[in-house]
Structures are given as structure tokens and as C-alpha cells.
Amino acid sequence: MLEDVEAVILVGGKGTRLRPLTLSAAKPMLPTAGVPFLAHLLSRIRAAGVRRAVLGTSYLAETFEQGFGDGSALGLELTYVTEEEPLGTGGGIRNVADRLTAETVLVFNGDVLCGTDLSAVVETHRRREADVTLHLVRVPNPRAFGCVPTDAEGRVLAFLEKTEDPPTDQINAGCYVFQRKVIDEIPAGRPVSVERETFPALLAAGARVWGHVDNAYWRDLGTPADLVHGSADLVRGIAPSAALPGPPGERLVLEGAELARDALVFGGTAVGRDVRIGAGARVEGSMLFDGAVVGPGALVRHSVIGYGAQVHDGAVVIDAVVGDRAIIGAHCELRHGARVWPDVALPPHGVRFSPDV
Ligand code: GDD
Ligand code: MG
């Protein structure tokens, strides 16, 4: 158990591609499998035995505080620190240093859904007497992440953030163990990237930087497609979480929702409060926020339907995001990355998708 370890969670920076679309609040507060996204991470931190966590944010701090308060409902002592200007990942960590009391600190990117055994990561850190230990995973597309080659023992050889020609598919999973003294050495009061500045500098100085590689569930939820898939994985129990409000299954249905008896709702769909799904509708692996409506015969797949948005009879919505309160008229067809802004109303038959040239 990790009673003597504190956690820092980074949320902020450039914001999210989803935000203009649906979303009255910050992405970490988006309902994901029935609870704010960040609740899944916080519950895992608590389940590992950590008691104190600091949320380092550069935006919307009030929203987080309203959502989680002092953390007691989660069994955590939670404090919040807001940057006046975004300080980057390293600056964000440095900016919370005066709130930390532990010698060993777990740091998390707040937009990652992950099932790693946190005790095992800390155990590697202690066994290696490391200055910093990085949780590493293997992914098919390492160019989009921080590439981290290690030697046969697991010592980190280099840190290459978003490099065109990654030498390995092993990447930074966005969870670190820091010795407190390393945090204190990050320059204060200016933006610092932990990936582009701190890690390369530590390696150049010969610091003990180790990797902890495993096969845990892992997904960065930086894009709408990843958010939708991550949510479905949570609902189905593929992504482990102690915060899922119900047993894992093909769908999670919150109070007040009404699903027609012959509606097919599956694939890890999260159905928010007071949602209505009509007869013969088919909803697969999607997120339907509170008050959304899916009309009779409509098809919604791998999509986000915002608060109070309506998908009318026979419409098709696949791999799309429908903003809050938007209306997709009957028999419209949206596919492949379509984004509908909040409050926009598409008339019946108003849009179709065709691969014809
Ligand atoms: N407080 C604060 N201030 N947080 C920030 C800031 C900032 O200025 N900038 C970014 N963050 C937070 C983001 O909210 C996110 O939780 C985390 O730091 C990482 O930032 P992203 O912008 O999501 O980075 P990324 O996904 O492109 O890459 C990072 O994560 C990958 C794994 O998901 C890097 O750490 C990569 O090396 C890593 O592979
Ligand atoms: Mg990210």
C-alpha cells in the first residue's frame, strides 16, 4: 500500500478538441461511464492506498472543486492549485511542490485511462533507487507519444517526445514516480515541459531514470474517438475502475432513462440520466449525455451525443460528435468524424454522407 506516497494530477494545457462541441465543462469532468472522467483515476489512486492528491490545473479549477470538493467522498484529501498561465507539464508539477509532504510522488497525466498496478510501479522505483520512474507501455503508433527506449535492465536511455522515427514502440504512459528533490529542481515560475526539458536534462546529467513496462490496459483520451472507446471499455469492464456506478456490462443506464423494449443498446454504451431511446433504435459503443434523445429507428455508433441533443427518426450517426442541444433531423446521415456544434439544428434529410465522387 502507498500511504507514504502522494499523487499529483495534471489537467490543463491546450484544452481539448471536444470542448467547443459539447461540453459545458472541462473534459476531465465529462461523464465517462456514469461519473466524471477523473473519478476513475482518483478511485484507482485511492484503491492503491494513496490518501493525498493535488490537482494541478491551468483552467476551470472551480469546476473540479465543485465536482470533487475536498475529496472525502472518494476517501482522498484533495487540494487544487491553479496556474495563472499554463506552465506546461513540468511547470505544473513544480507549481504544486509546496503542497507536497511526501518524499515519493506519483504524477499522472489526467487524460489517460489506465489499469496499471500503481504499487508495482512504485516498487520498481524503490528497487532501482531511481530519481524518476516512468510507466511505459507498447503501442502501435508511437509517433503520437513520448518514445522511451530502455536498456535490457529497464534503465531509460532517451526520451523522444513525438518523434517522427521512433526507435521503439515503447512509450511514456503518462504516469511517473518522482523523488521530491527532483521536483524541487524544476525551474519555478515559467513554462517547463517535463517531456522536452526535464527528462532529457535528467538523462544528460546521468540521473537514475528507470522504466516500468507492463501490459496494463492503457488509452490516452485526447481525441473524441479515444474518449468514446475508453468509455465503452469502462462500461464493459475492460478498463478497470473502482468508480463504475454499477456492474460492468454491455450498457450502463443511469436513472430516469427510458429505452424502448426493442431498442438495441450495447457495446459499452453509457446512457445518461433522462435519455430516451425509441423503438427499433440501435445504439452501439456510444456516450449519450443526460437528456439526449435517440428517435425510433435511428442508428448511433461510436459517437458522443451531447446534453439534450436529439437524433431524430432513422438518422445515422457514426464516429461523430453531436454538440449539446443540437438536433439531427430525421434520416440525416453523419459519419466519419462529423462534428455538429451545440444548438445547431439540421433539418430532416438535411445531410447525407456519400462516398460517391
Ligand atoms: N496543469 C497543467 N498545465 N497541465 C497540463 C499543461 C499545463 O500547462 N499542459 C498539459 N497538461 C496536462 C494535460 O491536461 C494532460 O493531462 C497531460 O498534462 C499531458 O498533456 P497532453 O497535452 O495530453 O499531452 P499528450 O497526450 O500530447 O502527450 C503526453 O501524454 C502522452 C501519454 O498520453 C506526453 O506526456 C507524452 O510523452 C505521453 O506519451
Ligand atoms: Mg494526452
CSV table of C-alpha atoms and ligand atoms in Angstrom, one decimal:
chain,number,residue,atom,x,y,z
A,1,MET,CA,0.0,0.0,0.0
A,2,LEU,CA,1.1,3.5,-0.8
A,3,GLU,CA,0.2,5.5,2.4
A,4,ASP,CA,3.5,7.3,2.2
A,5,VAL,CA,3.1,8.4,-1.4
A,6,GLU,CA,1.2,11.5,-2.6
A,7,ALA,CA,-0.3,12.0,-6.1
A,8,VAL,CA,-0.2,14.9,-8.5
A,9,ILE,CA,-2.7,15.0,-11.3
A,10,LEU,CA,-2.1,17.3,-14.3
A,11,VAL,CA,-5.1,18.7,-16.0
A,12,GLY,CA,-4.9,21.7,-18.2
A,13,GLY,CA,-2.8,22.9,-21.1
A,14,LYS,CA,-4.1,23.4,-24.6
A,15,GLY,CA,-7.6,22.1,-23.8
A,16,THR,CA,-9.5,19.5,-25.7
A,17,ARG,CA,-10.7,19.1,-29.2
A,18,LEU,CA,-14.0,18.1,-27.8
A,19,ARG,CA,-14.6,21.2,-25.7
A,20,PRO,CA,-16.0,23.6,-28.2
A,21,LEU,CA,-18.6,20.9,-29.2
A,22,THR,CA,-20.4,19.5,-26.3
A,23,LEU,CA,-19.3,20.4,-23.2
A,24,SER,CA,-20.2,22.8,-20.8
A,25,ALA,CA,-17.3,21.8,-18.6
A,26,ALA,CA,-13.7,20.6,-18.8
A,27,LYS,CA,-13.1,17.2,-20.3
A,28,PRO,CA,-11.8,15.7,-17.0
A,29,MET,CA,-15.3,16.3,-15.7
A,30,LEU,CA,-17.1,14.8,-18.7
A,31,PRO,CA,-19.4,11.9,-17.6
A,32,THR,CA,-17.5,8.8,-18.7
A,33,ALA,CA,-19.2,5.6,-17.8
A,34,GLY,CA,-21.5,7.5,-15.5
A,35,VAL,CA,-19.0,9.6,-13.4
A,36,PRO,CA,-16.6,12.4,-14.2
A,37,PHE,CA,-13.7,11.0,-16.2
A,38,LEU,CA,-11.2,12.0,-13.5
A,39,ALA,CA,-13.2,9.9,-10.9
A,40,HIS,CA,-11.9,6.7,-12.5
A,41,LEU,CA,-8.2,7.8,-12.0
A,42,LEU,CA,-8.9,9.2,-8.5
A,43,SER,CA,-10.6,5.9,-7.4
A,44,ARG,CA,-7.6,3.9,-8.7
A,45,ILE,CA,-5.2,6.2,-6.8
A,46,ARG,CA,-7.2,5.7,-3.6
A,47,ALA,CA,-7.5,1.9,-4.2
A,48,ALA,CA,-3.7,1.8,-4.3
A,49,GLY,CA,-3.6,3.3,-0.8
A,50,VAL,CA,-2.7,6.9,-1.6
A,51,ARG,CA,-4.5,9.3,0.6
A,52,ARG,CA,-3.4,12.8,-0.5
A,53,ALA,CA,-3.7,14.1,-4.1
A,54,VAL,CA,-3.1,17.5,-5.6
A,55,LEU,CA,-4.8,18.6,-8.8
A,56,GLY,CA,-2.6,20.9,-10.8
A,57,THR,CA,-4.6,22.8,-13.3
A,58,SER,CA,-4.4,25.8,-15.6
A,59,TYR,CA,-8.1,26.2,-16.2
A,60,LEU,CA,-11.6,25.7,-14.7
A,61,ALA,CA,-10.3,24.9,-11.2
A,62,GLU,CA,-13.8,25.8,-9.8
A,63,THR,CA,-15.3,23.1,-11.9
A,64,PHE,CA,-13.0,20.5,-10.4
A,65,GLU,CA,-13.6,21.7,-6.9
A,66,GLN,CA,-17.4,21.7,-7.4
A,67,GLY,CA,-17.1,18.1,-8.7
A,68,PHE,CA,-14.8,16.6,-6.1
A,69,GLY,CA,-14.8,19.0,-3.1
A,70,ASP,CA,-12.2,18.1,-0.5
A,71,GLY,CA,-12.1,14.6,-1.9
A,72,SER,CA,-13.6,13.0,1.2
A,73,ALA,CA,-16.4,11.3,-0.8
A,74,LEU,CA,-13.6,9.4,-2.6
A,75,GLY,CA,-11.6,8.8,0.5
A,76,LEU,CA,-8.9,11.2,-0.5
A,77,GLU,CA,-7.6,14.5,0.8
A,78,LEU,CA,-7.7,16.6,-2.4
A,79,THR,CA,-6.2,20.0,-2.9
A,80,TYR,CA,-6.3,22.2,-6.0
A,81,VAL,CA,-3.6,24.5,-7.4
A,82,THR,CA,-4.3,26.8,-10.4
A,83,GLU,CA,-1.7,28.2,-12.7
A,84,GLU,CA,-2.3,31.8,-13.8
A,85,GLU,CA,-0.8,31.0,-17.2
A,86,PRO,CA,-0.4,27.4,-18.4
A,87,LEU,CA,3.0,26.2,-17.1
A,88,GLY,CA,3.3,23.0,-19.1
A,89,THR,CA,3.6,19.6,-17.7
A,90,GLY,CA,6.9,20.2,-15.8
A,91,GLY,CA,5.8,23.6,-14.7
A,92,GLY,CA,2.5,22.2,-13.5
A,93,ILE,CA,4.4,19.7,-11.3
A,94,ARG,CA,6.8,22.3,-9.9
A,95,ASN,CA,3.9,24.6,-9.2
A,96,VAL,CA,2.4,22.2,-6.7
A,97,ALA,CA,5.7,21.5,-4.9
A,98,ASP,CA,4.8,23.5,-1.8
A,99,ARG,CA,1.7,21.3,-1.3
A,100,LEU,CA,3.6,18.1,-1.2
A,101,THR,CA,4.9,16.5,2.0
A,102,ALA,CA,6.0,13.0,0.8
A,103,GLU,CA,9.4,12.0,-0.5
A,104,THR,CA,7.9,9.9,-3.2
A,105,VAL,CA,5.3,11.4,-5.5
A,106,LEU,CA,3.2,9.7,-8.2
A,107,VAL,CA,2.4,12.1,-11.1
A,108,PHE,CA,-0.4,11.5,-13.6
A,109,ASN,CA,-1.4,12.9,-16.9
A,110,GLY,CA,-5.1,13.5,-16.2
A,111,ASP,CA,-6.3,12.4,-19.7
A,112,VAL,CA,-5.1,8.8,-19.6
A,113,LEU,CA,-7.3,5.8,-18.8
A,114,CYS,CA,-5.0,3.1,-17.4
A,115,GLY,CA,-5.2,-0.1,-15.4
A,116,THR,CA,-1.6,-0.4,-14.3
A,117,ASP,CA,-0.7,-1.7,-10.8
A,118,LEU,CA,0.5,1.5,-9.2
A,119,SER,CA,2.1,-0.3,-6.3
A,120,ALA,CA,4.2,-2.2,-8.8
A,121,VAL,CA,5.4,1.0,-10.4
A,122,VAL,CA,6.4,2.4,-7.0
A,123,GLU,CA,8.1,-0.9,-6.2
A,124,THR,CA,10.2,-0.7,-9.3
A,125,HIS,CA,11.1,2.9,-8.4
A,126,ARG,CA,12.2,1.8,-4.9
A,127,ARG,CA,14.1,-1.3,-6.0
A,128,ARG,CA,16.0,0.7,-8.6
A,129,GLU,CA,16.6,3.6,-6.1
A,130,ALA,CA,15.5,5.8,-9.0
A,131,ASP,CA,15.2,9.6,-9.2
A,132,VAL,CA,12.3,9.2,-11.6
A,133,THR,CA,10.5,6.1,-12.8
A,134,LEU,CA,8.3,6.2,-15.9
A,135,HIS,CA,5.4,3.8,-16.6
A,136,LEU,CA,5.9,2.6,-20.1
A,137,VAL,CA,3.5,0.8,-22.5
A,138,ARG,CA,3.9,-0.5,-26.1
A,139,VAL,CA,1.5,1.0,-28.7
A,140,PRO,CA,1.1,0.6,-32.4
A,141,ASN,CA,1.5,4.3,-33.1
A,142,PRO,CA,4.5,5.5,-31.0
A,143,ARG,CA,4.9,8.7,-33.1
A,144,ALA,CA,2.0,10.3,-31.3
A,145,PHE,CA,3.6,9.9,-27.9
A,146,GLY,CA,6.9,10.2,-25.9
A,147,CYS,CA,9.1,7.4,-27.1
A,148,VAL,CA,11.2,5.9,-24.3
A,149,PRO,CA,13.9,3.3,-25.2
A,150,THR,CA,15.4,1.4,-22.3
A,151,ASP,CA,18.4,-0.9,-21.8
A,152,ALA,CA,18.0,-4.6,-21.0
A,153,GLU,CA,17.6,-3.8,-17.3
A,154,GLY,CA,14.9,-1.2,-17.9
A,155,ARG,CA,17.1,1.9,-17.4
A,156,VAL,CA,15.9,4.8,-19.6
A,157,LEU,CA,18.3,5.6,-22.5
A,158,ALA,CA,16.5,8.5,-24.1
A,159,PHE,CA,13.2,10.5,-24.1
A,160,LEU,CA,12.0,11.4,-27.5
A,161,GLU,CA,8.7,13.4,-27.5
A,162,LYS,CA,6.6,12.9,-30.6
A,163,THR,CA,9.5,11.9,-32.8
A,164,GLU,CA,9.0,11.1,-36.5
A,165,ASP,CA,11.1,8.0,-36.5
A,166,PRO,CA,10.7,6.3,-33.1
A,167,PRO,CA,13.4,3.7,-32.3
A,168,THR,CA,10.9,1.6,-30.3
A,169,ASP,CA,7.2,1.2,-29.8
A,170,GLN,CA,7.6,1.7,-26.1
A,171,ILE,CA,6.1,4.9,-25.0
A,172,ASN,CA,5.6,7.2,-21.9
A,173,ALA,CA,2.3,6.2,-20.5
A,174,GLY,CA,1.9,9.5,-18.6
A,175,CYS,CA,2.4,8.2,-15.1
A,176,TYR,CA,5.6,8.8,-13.2
A,177,VAL,CA,7.2,8.3,-9.8
A,178,PHE,CA,9.3,11.3,-8.7
A,179,GLN,CA,11.6,11.8,-5.8
A,180,ARG,CA,10.6,15.0,-4.2
A,181,LYS,CA,14.1,16.6,-4.7
A,182,VAL,CA,13.8,16.2,-8.5
A,183,ILE,CA,10.5,18.2,-8.4
A,184,ASP,CA,12.2,21.0,-6.4
A,185,GLU,CA,14.9,21.2,-9.1
A,186,ILE,CA,12.4,22.0,-11.9
A,187,PRO,CA,12.7,25.8,-12.5
A,188,ALA,CA,9.7,27.6,-11.0
A,189,GLY,CA,7.6,30.4,-12.4
A,190,ARG,CA,8.0,29.6,-16.1
A,191,PRO,CA,6.6,27.0,-18.6
A,192,VAL,CA,8.5,23.8,-18.5
A,193,SER,CA,7.8,20.6,-20.5
A,194,VAL,CA,8.7,17.6,-18.4
A,195,GLU,CA,8.9,15.6,-21.7
A,196,ARG,CA,11.0,18.0,-23.7
A,197,GLU,CA,13.1,19.6,-21.0
A,198,THR,CA,13.1,17.8,-17.6
A,199,PHE,CA,13.5,14.2,-18.7
A,200,PRO,CA,16.2,14.9,-21.4
A,201,ALA,CA,18.1,17.1,-18.9
A,202,LEU,CA,18.0,14.4,-16.2
A,203,LEU,CA,19.3,11.8,-18.6
A,204,ALA,CA,22.1,14.1,-19.8
A,205,ALA,CA,23.1,14.6,-16.1
A,206,GLY,CA,23.2,10.9,-15.5
A,207,ALA,CA,20.2,10.8,-13.1
A,208,ARG,CA,18.7,7.4,-12.3
A,209,VAL,CA,15.7,7.3,-14.6
A,210,TRP,CA,14.0,3.9,-14.9
A,211,GLY,CA,11.1,2.5,-16.8
A,212,HIS,CA,8.4,0.2,-15.6
A,213,VAL,CA,6.9,-1.7,-18.5
A,214,ASP,CA,3.7,-3.7,-18.4
A,215,ASN,CA,0.8,-4.8,-20.5
A,216,ALA,CA,-1.9,-3.0,-18.5
A,217,TYR,CA,-5.0,-1.5,-20.2
A,218,TRP,CA,-3.9,1.9,-21.5
A,219,ARG,CA,-5.5,4.6,-23.6
A,220,ASP,CA,-4.9,8.4,-23.9
A,221,LEU,CA,-8.3,10.0,-24.3
A,222,GLY,CA,-7.1,13.1,-26.2
A,223,THR,CA,-9.4,12.6,-29.1
A,224,PRO,CA,-13.2,12.1,-29.3
A,225,ALA,CA,-12.7,8.6,-30.8
A,226,ASP,CA,-10.5,7.6,-27.9
A,227,LEU,CA,-12.9,9.1,-25.4
A,228,VAL,CA,-15.7,7.0,-26.8
A,229,HIS,CA,-13.7,3.8,-26.9
A,230,GLY,CA,-12.4,4.4,-23.4
A,231,SER,CA,-15.9,5.0,-22.1
A,232,ALA,CA,-17.1,1.8,-23.7
A,233,ASP,CA,-14.2,-0.1,-22.2
A,234,LEU,CA,-15.0,1.2,-18.8
A,235,VAL,CA,-18.7,0.2,-19.1
A,236,ARG,CA,-17.7,-3.3,-20.3
A,237,GLY,CA,-15.1,-3.7,-17.5
A,238,ILE,CA,-12.3,-4.0,-20.0
A,239,ALA,CA,-10.7,-0.8,-18.5
A,240,PRO,CA,-10.6,-1.4,-14.7
A,241,SER,CA,-12.2,1.2,-12.4
A,242,ALA,CA,-13.4,1.3,-8.9
A,243,ALA,CA,-15.7,4.1,-9.7
A,244,LEU,CA,-18.1,2.4,-12.2
A,245,PRO,CA,-21.6,3.1,-10.8
A,246,GLY,CA,-22.9,-0.4,-11.5
A,247,PRO,CA,-21.8,-3.8,-12.7
A,248,PRO,CA,-19.8,-4.0,-15.9
A,249,GLY,CA,-21.9,-5.0,-19.0
A,250,GLU,CA,-23.0,-4.1,-22.5
A,251,ARG,CA,-24.6,-0.9,-21.3
A,252,LEU,CA,-24.8,1.4,-18.3
A,253,VAL,CA,-28.1,3.1,-17.9
A,254,LEU,CA,-28.5,6.0,-15.4
A,255,GLU,CA,-31.7,6.9,-13.6
A,256,GLY,CA,-34.7,8.3,-15.5
A,257,ALA,CA,-33.6,6.9,-18.9
A,258,GLU,CA,-36.3,5.2,-21.0
A,259,LEU,CA,-35.3,2.6,-23.5
A,260,ALA,CA,-37.9,1.2,-25.9
A,261,ARG,CA,-38.2,-2.5,-25.4
A,262,ASP,CA,-36.9,-3.4,-28.8
A,263,ALA,CA,-34.1,-0.8,-28.9
A,264,LEU,CA,-30.7,-2.4,-29.1
A,265,VAL,CA,-28.2,-0.7,-26.8
A,266,PHE,CA,-24.9,-2.4,-26.5
A,267,GLY,CA,-21.1,-2.3,-27.0
A,268,GLY,CA,-20.5,-0.5,-23.7
A,269,THR,CA,-22.9,2.4,-24.3
A,270,ALA,CA,-23.3,4.8,-21.5
A,271,VAL,CA,-26.8,6.1,-21.2
A,272,GLY,CA,-27.1,9.3,-19.2
A,273,ARG,CA,-30.0,10.5,-17.0
A,274,ASP,CA,-33.4,11.0,-18.6
A,275,VAL,CA,-32.2,9.9,-22.0
A,276,ARG,CA,-34.9,8.5,-24.3
A,277,ILE,CA,-34.2,5.8,-26.9
A,278,GLY,CA,-37.0,5.0,-29.4
A,279,ALA,CA,-38.4,1.8,-30.8
A,280,GLY,CA,-36.0,-0.1,-33.1
A,281,ALA,CA,-33.1,2.3,-32.5
A,282,ARG,CA,-29.7,0.8,-32.4
A,283,VAL,CA,-27.0,2.4,-30.2
A,284,GLU,CA,-23.6,0.8,-30.1
A,285,GLY,CA,-20.5,1.8,-28.1
A,286,SER,CA,-21.6,5.4,-27.6
A,287,MET,CA,-21.9,8.1,-25.0
A,288,LEU,CA,-25.4,9.6,-24.6
A,289,PHE,CA,-25.2,12.5,-22.2
A,290,ASP,CA,-28.1,13.5,-19.9
A,291,GLY,CA,-31.3,14.3,-21.6
A,292,ALA,CA,-30.2,13.1,-25.1
A,293,VAL,CA,-32.9,11.6,-27.4
A,294,VAL,CA,-32.4,8.9,-30.0
A,295,GLY,CA,-35.5,8.5,-32.1
A,296,PRO,CA,-37.1,5.4,-33.5
A,297,GLY,CA,-35.1,3.5,-36.0
A,298,ALA,CA,-32.0,5.7,-35.6
A,299,LEU,CA,-28.5,4.3,-35.6
A,300,VAL,CA,-25.8,5.7,-33.3
A,301,ARG,CA,-22.4,4.1,-33.3
A,302,HIS,CA,-19.1,5.1,-31.6
A,303,SER,CA,-20.4,8.6,-31.1
A,304,VAL,CA,-20.9,11.3,-28.5
A,305,ILE,CA,-24.5,12.7,-28.2
A,306,GLY,CA,-24.3,15.9,-26.1
A,307,TYR,CA,-26.6,17.1,-23.3
A,308,GLY,CA,-30.1,17.3,-24.5
A,309,ALA,CA,-29.2,16.7,-28.2
A,310,GLN,CA,-31.7,14.9,-30.4
A,311,VAL,CA,-31.1,12.3,-33.1
A,312,HIS,CA,-34.4,12.0,-34.9
A,313,ASP,CA,-36.1,9.0,-36.6
A,314,GLY,CA,-34.0,7.0,-38.9
A,315,ALA,CA,-30.9,9.2,-38.7
A,316,VAL,CA,-27.5,7.6,-38.8
A,317,VAL,CA,-24.7,8.9,-36.6
A,318,ILE,CA,-21.4,7.0,-36.8
A,319,ASP,CA,-18.0,8.1,-35.4
A,320,ALA,CA,-19.4,11.6,-34.8
A,321,VAL,CA,-19.8,14.1,-32.0
A,322,VAL,CA,-23.2,15.9,-31.7
A,323,GLY,CA,-23.0,19.1,-29.6
A,324,ASP,CA,-25.2,19.9,-26.7
A,325,ARG,CA,-28.9,20.5,-27.7
A,326,ALA,CA,-28.1,20.1,-31.4
A,327,ILE,CA,-30.8,18.4,-33.5
A,328,ILE,CA,-30.1,15.9,-36.1
A,329,GLY,CA,-33.2,15.8,-38.3
A,330,ALA,CA,-34.9,12.6,-39.4
A,331,HIS,CA,-32.9,10.5,-41.9
A,332,CYS,CA,-29.8,12.7,-41.8
A,333,GLU,CA,-26.6,10.8,-42.1
A,334,LEU,CA,-23.4,11.8,-40.3
A,335,ARG,CA,-20.2,9.7,-40.4
A,336,HIS,CA,-16.5,9.6,-40.1
A,337,GLY,CA,-15.5,12.5,-37.8
A,338,ALA,CA,-18.5,14.7,-38.3
A,339,ARG,CA,-18.8,17.4,-35.6
A,340,VAL,CA,-22.1,19.2,-35.0
A,341,TRP,CA,-21.8,22.4,-33.0
A,342,PRO,CA,-24.1,22.9,-29.9
A,343,ASP,CA,-27.6,24.2,-30.7
A,344,VAL,CA,-27.3,23.6,-34.5
A,345,ALA,CA,-30.4,22.1,-36.0
A,346,LEU,CA,-30.2,20.0,-39.2
A,347,PRO,CA,-33.5,19.7,-41.0
A,348,PRO,CA,-34.9,16.3,-41.9
A,349,HIS,CA,-33.0,14.7,-44.8
A,350,GLY,CA,-30.7,17.8,-44.5
A,351,VAL,CA,-27.3,15.9,-44.7
A,352,ARG,CA,-26.3,12.7,-46.2
A,353,PHE,CA,-23.0,11.1,-46.5
A,354,SER,CA,-21.9,9.5,-49.7
A,355,PRO,CA,-18.6,8.0,-50.8
A,356,ASP,CA,-19.5,8.8,-54.4
A,357,VAL,CA,-17.3,11.2,-56.3
B,1,GDD,N1,-1.5,21.8,-15.1
B,1,GDD,C1,-1.2,21.7,-16.4
B,1,GDD,N2,-0.6,22.8,-17.0
B,1,GDD,N3,-1.4,20.5,-17.0
B,1,GDD,C2,-1.1,20.5,-18.3
B,1,GDD,C3,-0.5,21.5,-19.0
B,1,GDD,C4,-0.3,22.8,-18.3
B,1,GDD,O1,0.2,23.8,-18.9
B,1,GDD,N4,-0.2,21.1,-20.3
B,1,GDD,C5,-0.7,19.8,-20.4
B,1,GDD,N5,-1.2,19.4,-19.2
B,1,GDD,C6,-1.8,18.1,-18.9
B,1,GDD,C7,-2.9,17.7,-19.8
B,1,GDD,O2,-4.2,18.1,-19.3
B,1,GDD,C8,-2.7,16.2,-19.8
B,1,GDD,O3,-3.5,15.6,-18.7
B,1,GDD,C9,-1.3,16.0,-19.6
B,1,GDD,O4,-0.8,17.2,-19.0
B,1,GDD,C10,-0.5,15.7,-20.9
B,1,GDD,O5,-0.7,16.7,-21.8
B,1,GDD,P1,-1.3,16.4,-23.3
B,1,GDD,O6,-1.4,17.7,-24.0
B,1,GDD,O7,-2.5,15.5,-23.2
B,1,GDD,O8,-0.1,15.6,-23.9
B,1,GDD,P2,0.0,14.4,-25.0
B,1,GDD,O9,-1.1,13.5,-24.7
B,1,GDD,O10,0.1,15.0,-26.3
B,1,GDD,O11,1.4,13.7,-24.6
B,1,GDD,C11,1.6,13.4,-23.2
B,1,GDD,O12,1.0,12.2,-22.9
B,1,GDD,C12,1.4,11.0,-23.6
B,1,GDD,C13,0.6,9.8,-23.0
B,1,GDD,O13,-0.7,10.1,-23.1
B,1,GDD,C14,3.2,13.2,-23.1
B,1,GDD,O14,3.4,13.1,-21.7
B,1,GDD,C15,3.7,12.0,-23.9
B,1,GDD,O15,5.1,11.8,-23.6
B,1,GDD,C16,2.9,10.8,-23.4
B,1,GDD,O16,3.3,9.7,-24.2
B,2,MG,MG,-2.9,13.5,-23.7
